[in-house]
Structure formats: C-alpha cells, structure tokens
C-alpha cells in the first residue's frame, strides 16, 4: 500500500477519486505530458490511466504512485516502480507548470529516492529522461544521479538513463521524509 510521505512543503499521498480532474489536467498539459511516457495522450486515455491507478496499481499493490500536494492542492505526480528497461527501480515525477521554479521538483525527486533507499531497501535508483528535458537532467544530476548510457530512439531522439547509488552524495544522510 502506497504510504504518505511528507517533505518540507509537500505531501505525497495516494490519489483519491476526487483527484481525477486535477490528474487529467496535469497529464493533458503538453508542457508536462511531452516528457512523460510516450508523450501526450487523449483526455480519454488519461482518464482511463487514472482509473487503472485504482483498479490495477493500488488494487494489486503493483508499485507506489502518489498525488503530490502543496497547501492541499494537487501540483504533481510521482511514482517508483520496477522496470525491465534498467533492470531496477525507476522514479517518475511531474510537476504542474505553475509550480515550476520553486525547487519542488527537487523535493519530489529526493523524497521518492529516499523512500526507495530507506523503505524499499534499494541500493540504486534510476531515471529515464529525454535528452531534450534539460531541466530534469540538471535536477537529477544535482541530487546525485549520473548518466549511465544514452538510448537512440526510433524517432532519432535520445533518451538518457541515469542512476543514483545509495550513498552517492558525500553529505547523504536520511532525509526528513516520513510515512504518516
């Protein structure tokens, strides 16, 4: 069961059915969805995805998925899940554009990484990011991720695979991210 995580300014908690409109709005924003999965999807596909969070992901305890809230408002999305693409666990995060530039993306990523290392007991965590997504690459490198390899996609674009090993940062210590 996905636990509640808290950071200095954010609450990461399981989605509720009342979050559907906020989830769809986040995923329908092309500034966000262009970096997620296979890119923008239809509204119907995003609503179906939201439904599967409950009927598959939560119901079958497949992996952890969080609504990211600030001051009670849905401002983002986060996940950590096993993926064969890197033979390990990948973090995924998205933040609504109106919340960009305030360090919240870093807070989300650090919280999910800390959960992976602490609660899940992982020794490394991965991120798969489009080379053109410079903001996310800078954020991940700042918090200790290093590039492992590049993957040339069928459309000619490049995707970067990054990894952070437990203890990668010299000052790494347990983060104040506590299940509620």
PDB file of C-alpha atoms in Angstrom:
ATOM      1  CA  UNK A   1       0.000   0.000   0.000  1.00  0.00           C
ATOM      2  CA  UNK A   2       1.394   3.392  -1.014  1.00  0.00           C
ATOM      3  CA  UNK A   3       2.361   5.292   2.143  1.00  0.00           C
ATOM      4  CA  UNK A   4       2.031   9.003   2.777  1.00  0.00           C
ATOM      5  CA  UNK A   5       5.324  10.914   2.525  1.00  0.00           C
ATOM      6  CA  UNK A   6       5.956  14.446   3.754  1.00  0.00           C
ATOM      7  CA  UNK A   7       8.648  16.910   2.797  1.00  0.00           C
ATOM      8  CA  UNK A   8       9.173  20.455   3.991  1.00  0.00           C
ATOM      9  CA  UNK A   9       6.497  21.851   1.643  1.00  0.00           C
ATOM     10  CA  UNK A  10       4.801  18.851   0.058  1.00  0.00           C
ATOM     11  CA  UNK A  11       2.518  15.967   0.865  1.00  0.00           C
ATOM     12  CA  UNK A  12       2.795  12.866  -1.305  1.00  0.00           C
ATOM     13  CA  UNK A  13      -0.235  10.674  -0.711  1.00  0.00           C
ATOM     14  CA  UNK A  14      -2.292   8.118  -2.619  1.00  0.00           C
ATOM     15  CA  UNK A  15      -4.730   9.506  -5.142  1.00  0.00           C
ATOM     16  CA  UNK A  16      -8.428   9.653  -4.277  1.00  0.00           C
ATOM     17  CA  UNK A  17     -11.286   9.550  -6.802  1.00  0.00           C
ATOM     18  CA  UNK A  18     -11.745  13.302  -6.218  1.00  0.00           C
ATOM     19  CA  UNK A  19      -8.306  13.873  -7.806  1.00  0.00           C
ATOM     20  CA  UNK A  20      -9.410  12.813 -11.296  1.00  0.00           C
ATOM     21  CA  UNK A  21      -9.864  16.313 -12.734  1.00  0.00           C
ATOM     22  CA  UNK A  22      -6.529  17.518 -11.364  1.00  0.00           C
ATOM     23  CA  UNK A  23      -4.752  14.379 -12.634  1.00  0.00           C
ATOM     24  CA  UNK A  24      -6.257  14.773 -16.100  1.00  0.00           C
ATOM     25  CA  UNK A  25      -5.424  18.493 -16.177  1.00  0.00           C
ATOM     26  CA  UNK A  26      -1.788  17.729 -15.253  1.00  0.00           C
ATOM     27  CA  UNK A  27      -1.438  14.990 -17.863  1.00  0.00           C
ATOM     28  CA  UNK A  28      -3.288  16.989 -20.534  1.00  0.00           C
ATOM     29  CA  UNK A  29      -0.875  19.915 -20.185  1.00  0.00           C
ATOM     30  CA  UNK A  30       1.510  19.426 -23.111  1.00  0.00           C
ATOM     31  CA  UNK A  31       4.310  21.182 -21.211  1.00  0.00           C
ATOM     32  CA  UNK A  32       4.161  18.242 -18.775  1.00  0.00           C
ATOM     33  CA  UNK A  33       2.994  15.290 -20.877  1.00  0.00           C
ATOM     34  CA  UNK A  34       5.586  15.812 -23.597  1.00  0.00           C
ATOM     35  CA  UNK A  35       8.135  14.391 -21.163  1.00  0.00           C
ATOM     36  CA  UNK A  36       6.024  11.516 -19.838  1.00  0.00           C
ATOM     37  CA  UNK A  37       5.886   8.013 -21.283  1.00  0.00           C
ATOM     38  CA  UNK A  38       5.151   8.157 -24.979  1.00  0.00           C
ATOM     39  CA  UNK A  39       4.137  11.807 -24.808  1.00  0.00           C
ATOM     40  CA  UNK A  40       0.718  13.459 -24.872  1.00  0.00           C
ATOM     41  CA  UNK A  41      -2.346  11.209 -24.801  1.00  0.00           C
ATOM     42  CA  UNK A  42      -6.020  11.902 -25.340  1.00  0.00           C
ATOM     43  CA  UNK A  43      -8.183  13.003 -22.438  1.00  0.00           C
ATOM     44  CA  UNK A  44      -9.991   9.639 -22.592  1.00  0.00           C
ATOM     45  CA  UNK A  45      -6.646   7.805 -22.335  1.00  0.00           C
ATOM     46  CA  UNK A  46      -5.608   9.906 -19.320  1.00  0.00           C
ATOM     47  CA  UNK A  47      -8.972   9.228 -17.619  1.00  0.00           C
ATOM     48  CA  UNK A  48      -8.504   5.509 -18.265  1.00  0.00           C
ATOM     49  CA  UNK A  49      -4.976   5.741 -16.832  1.00  0.00           C
ATOM     50  CA  UNK A  50      -6.358   7.419 -13.716  1.00  0.00           C
ATOM     51  CA  UNK A  51      -8.896   4.601 -13.364  1.00  0.00           C
ATOM     52  CA  UNK A  52      -6.137   1.980 -13.633  1.00  0.00           C
ATOM     53  CA  UNK A  53      -4.318   3.632 -10.722  1.00  0.00           C
ATOM     54  CA  UNK A  54      -7.191   2.307  -8.574  1.00  0.00           C
ATOM     55  CA  UNK A  55      -8.242  -0.883 -10.398  1.00  0.00           C
ATOM     56  CA  UNK A  56      -4.721  -2.190 -11.057  1.00  0.00           C
ATOM     57  CA  UNK A  57      -1.900  -0.309  -9.336  1.00  0.00           C
ATOM     58  CA  UNK A  58      -3.477   0.175  -5.903  1.00  0.00           C
ATOM     59  CA  UNK A  59      -5.788  -2.869  -6.052  1.00  0.00           C
ATOM     60  CA  UNK A  60      -2.927  -5.229  -6.893  1.00  0.00           C
ATOM     61  CA  UNK A  61      -0.254  -3.303  -4.960  1.00  0.00           C
ATOM     62  CA  UNK A  62       1.890  -3.160  -8.107  1.00  0.00           C
ATOM     63  CA  UNK A  63       4.004  -0.130  -7.215  1.00  0.00           C
ATOM     64  CA  UNK A  64       3.833   3.190  -5.385  1.00  0.00           C
ATOM     65  CA  UNK A  65       2.028   6.127  -7.017  1.00  0.00           C
ATOM     66  CA  UNK A  66       1.479   9.469  -5.321  1.00  0.00           C
ATOM     67  CA  UNK A  67      -0.531  12.605  -5.805  1.00  0.00           C
ATOM     68  CA  UNK A  68       1.788  15.498  -4.926  1.00  0.00           C
ATOM     69  CA  UNK A  69       0.087  18.286  -2.989  1.00  0.00           C
ATOM     70  CA  UNK A  70       1.131  21.697  -1.781  1.00  0.00           C
ATOM     71  CA  UNK A  71      -1.161  23.533   0.597  1.00  0.00           C
ATOM     72  CA  UNK A  72      -3.862  20.948  -0.138  1.00  0.00           C
ATOM     73  CA  UNK A  73      -3.724  21.489  -3.922  1.00  0.00           C
ATOM     74  CA  UNK A  74      -2.667  18.824  -6.418  1.00  0.00           C
ATOM     75  CA  UNK A  75       0.550  20.124  -8.034  1.00  0.00           C
ATOM     76  CA  UNK A  76       2.226  16.960  -9.269  1.00  0.00           C
ATOM     77  CA  UNK A  77       2.568  13.228  -9.657  1.00  0.00           C
ATOM     78  CA  UNK A  78       5.240  10.753  -8.526  1.00  0.00           C
ATOM     79  CA  UNK A  79       5.977   7.032  -8.842  1.00  0.00           C
ATOM     80  CA  UNK A  80       8.649   4.490  -8.120  1.00  0.00           C
ATOM     81  CA  UNK A  81       8.389   1.199  -9.923  1.00  0.00           C
ATOM     82  CA  UNK A  82      10.359  -1.738 -11.157  1.00  0.00           C
ATOM     83  CA  UNK A  83      11.197  -1.572 -14.840  1.00  0.00           C
ATOM     84  CA  UNK A  84      12.970  -4.040 -17.078  1.00  0.00           C
ATOM     85  CA  UNK A  85      14.343  -1.140 -19.098  1.00  0.00           C
ATOM     86  CA  UNK A  86      17.023  -0.675 -16.437  1.00  0.00           C
ATOM     87  CA  UNK A  87      16.595  -3.938 -14.505  1.00  0.00           C
ATOM     88  CA  UNK A  88      15.783  -1.961 -11.386  1.00  0.00           C
ATOM     89  CA  UNK A  89      13.505   0.709  -9.948  1.00  0.00           C
ATOM     90  CA  UNK A  90      12.783   3.935 -11.791  1.00  0.00           C
ATOM     91  CA  UNK A  91      11.499   7.178 -10.335  1.00  0.00           C
ATOM     92  CA  UNK A  92       8.957   9.194 -12.274  1.00  0.00           C
ATOM     93  CA  UNK A  93       7.771  12.658 -11.333  1.00  0.00           C
ATOM     94  CA  UNK A  94       5.836  15.504 -12.882  1.00  0.00           C
ATOM     95  CA  UNK A  95       5.046  18.973 -11.655  1.00  0.00           C
ATOM     96  CA  UNK A  96       2.396  21.423 -12.853  1.00  0.00           C
ATOM     97  CA  UNK A  97       3.987  24.375 -14.702  1.00  0.00           C
ATOM     98  CA  UNK A  98       2.601  26.910 -12.217  1.00  0.00           C
ATOM     99  CA  UNK A  99       4.741  25.193  -9.560  1.00  0.00           C
ATOM    100  CA  UNK A 100       7.967  25.200 -11.611  1.00  0.00           C
ATOM    101  CA  UNK A 101      10.971  27.188 -10.475  1.00  0.00           C
ATOM    102  CA  UNK A 102      10.423  26.858  -6.723  1.00  0.00           C
ATOM    103  CA  UNK A 103      12.551  23.762  -6.061  1.00  0.00           C
ATOM    104  CA  UNK A 104       9.521  21.496  -5.699  1.00  0.00           C
ATOM    105  CA  UNK A 105      10.720  19.077  -8.389  1.00  0.00           C
ATOM    106  CA  UNK A 106      13.888  18.534  -6.369  1.00  0.00           C
ATOM    107  CA  UNK A 107      11.799  17.967  -3.250  1.00  0.00           C
ATOM    108  CA  UNK A 108       9.657  15.360  -5.021  1.00  0.00           C
ATOM    109  CA  UNK A 109      12.627  13.517  -6.522  1.00  0.00           C
ATOM    110  CA  UNK A 110      14.557  13.487  -3.247  1.00  0.00           C
ATOM    111  CA  UNK A 111      11.514  12.204  -1.344  1.00  0.00           C
ATOM    112  CA  UNK A 112      10.933   9.340  -3.776  1.00  0.00           C
ATOM    113  CA  UNK A 113      14.639   8.431  -3.869  1.00  0.00           C
ATOM    114  CA  UNK A 114      14.805   8.458  -0.053  1.00  0.00           C
ATOM    115  CA  UNK A 115      11.737   6.202   0.052  1.00  0.00           C
ATOM    116  CA  UNK A 116      13.395   3.831  -2.439  1.00  0.00           C
ATOM    117  CA  UNK A 117      16.584   3.609  -0.422  1.00  0.00           C
ATOM    118  CA  UNK A 118      15.012   3.641   3.034  1.00  0.00           C
ATOM    119  CA  UNK A 119      11.680   1.835   2.859  1.00  0.00           C
ATOM    120  CA  UNK A 120      12.230  -0.347  -0.207  1.00  0.00           C
ATOM    121  CA  UNK A 121      15.871  -1.059   0.681  1.00  0.00           C
ATOM    122  CA  UNK A 122      17.143  -0.383  -2.837  1.00  0.00           C
ATOM    123  CA  UNK A 123      20.865   0.052  -3.482  1.00  0.00           C
ATOM    124  CA  UNK A 124      20.295   2.162  -6.587  1.00  0.00           C
ATOM    125  CA  UNK A 125      17.502   4.102  -8.254  1.00  0.00           C
ATOM    126  CA  UNK A 126      17.197   5.017 -11.926  1.00  0.00           C
ATOM    127  CA  UNK A 127      15.622   7.759 -14.018  1.00  0.00           C
ATOM    128  CA  UNK A 128      14.944   7.671 -17.746  1.00  0.00           C
ATOM    129  CA  UNK A 129      14.781  11.162 -19.234  1.00  0.00           C
ATOM    130  CA  UNK A 130      14.569  12.642 -22.722  1.00  0.00           C
ATOM    131  CA  UNK A 131      17.857  14.369 -23.579  1.00  0.00           C
ATOM    132  CA  UNK A 132      15.868  17.473 -24.506  1.00  0.00           C
ATOM    133  CA  UNK A 133      14.412  17.698 -20.975  1.00  0.00           C
ATOM    134  CA  UNK A 134      17.308  19.787 -19.701  1.00  0.00           C
ATOM    135  CA  UNK A 135      15.587  20.957 -16.505  1.00  0.00           C
ATOM    136  CA  UNK A 136      15.018  17.405 -15.313  1.00  0.00           C
ATOM    137  CA  UNK A 137      18.548  16.330 -16.229  1.00  0.00           C
ATOM    138  CA  UNK A 138      20.036  19.240 -14.248  1.00  0.00           C
ATOM    139  CA  UNK A 139      17.797  18.473 -11.268  1.00  0.00           C
ATOM    140  CA  UNK A 140      18.744  14.778 -11.238  1.00  0.00           C
ATOM    141  CA  UNK A 141      22.465  15.455 -11.597  1.00  0.00           C
ATOM    142  CA  UNK A 142      22.264  17.979  -8.747  1.00  0.00           C
ATOM    143  CA  UNK A 143      20.846  15.293  -6.424  1.00  0.00           C
ATOM    144  CA  UNK A 144      23.461  12.677  -7.268  1.00  0.00           C
ATOM    145  CA  UNK A 145      22.308  10.904 -10.430  1.00  0.00           C
ATOM    146  CA  UNK A 146      24.928  10.125 -13.066  1.00  0.00           C
ATOM    147  CA  UNK A 147      24.467   9.265 -16.715  1.00  0.00           C
ATOM    148  CA  UNK A 148      24.872   5.570 -17.413  1.00  0.00           C
ATOM    149  CA  UNK A 149      24.022   5.412 -21.092  1.00  0.00           C
ATOM    150  CA  UNK A 150      22.109   7.038 -23.916  1.00  0.00           C
ATOM    151  CA  UNK A 151      19.447   5.274 -25.955  1.00  0.00           C
ATOM    152  CA  UNK A 152      18.784   6.366 -29.538  1.00  0.00           C
ATOM    153  CA  UNK A 153      15.018   6.234 -30.111  1.00  0.00           C
ATOM    154  CA  UNK A 154      13.304   5.251 -33.377  1.00  0.00           C
ATOM    155  CA  UNK A 155      12.346   8.890 -33.994  1.00  0.00           C
ATOM    156  CA  UNK A 156      16.011   9.958 -33.790  1.00  0.00           C
ATOM    157  CA  UNK A 157      15.772  11.495 -30.330  1.00  0.00           C
ATOM    158  CA  UNK A 158      17.971  10.435 -27.427  1.00  0.00           C
ATOM    159  CA  UNK A 159      16.879   9.205 -24.020  1.00  0.00           C
ATOM    160  CA  UNK A 160      19.298   9.287 -21.102  1.00  0.00           C
ATOM    161  CA  UNK A 161      19.448   6.591 -18.450  1.00  0.00           C
ATOM    162  CA  UNK A 162      20.709   7.930 -15.113  1.00  0.00           C
ATOM    163  CA  UNK A 163      21.423   6.109 -11.872  1.00  0.00           C
ATOM    164  CA  UNK A 164      21.927   7.124  -8.288  1.00  0.00           C
ATOM    165  CA  UNK A 165      23.551   4.642  -5.956  1.00  0.00           C
ATOM    166  CA  UNK A 166      22.829   4.712  -2.257  1.00  0.00           C
ATOM    167  CA  UNK A 167      25.492   6.911  -0.643  1.00  0.00           C
ATOM    168  CA  UNK A 168      26.277   8.682  -3.937  1.00  0.00           C
ATOM    169  CA  UNK A 169      26.341  12.075  -2.266  1.00  0.00           C
ATOM    170  CA  UNK A 170      29.092  12.789   0.227  1.00  0.00           C
ATOM    171  CA  UNK A 171      26.642  14.521   2.547  1.00  0.00           C
ATOM    172  CA  UNK A 172      23.912  11.908   2.113  1.00  0.00           C
ATOM    173  CA  UNK A 173      22.031  11.224   5.280  1.00  0.00           C
ATOM    174  CA  UNK A 174      18.471  10.172   5.972  1.00  0.00           C
ATOM    175  CA  UNK A 175      16.040  12.769   4.655  1.00  0.00           C
ATOM    176  CA  UNK A 176      13.097  14.041   6.692  1.00  0.00           C
ATOM    177  CA  UNK A 177      10.588  12.100   4.597  1.00  0.00           C
ATOM    178  CA  UNK A 178       8.402  10.159   6.955  1.00  0.00           C
ATOM    179  CA  UNK A 179       5.472   7.870   6.304  1.00  0.00           C
ATOM    180  CA  UNK A 180       2.406   9.221   8.082  1.00  0.00           C
TER     181      UNK A 180
END
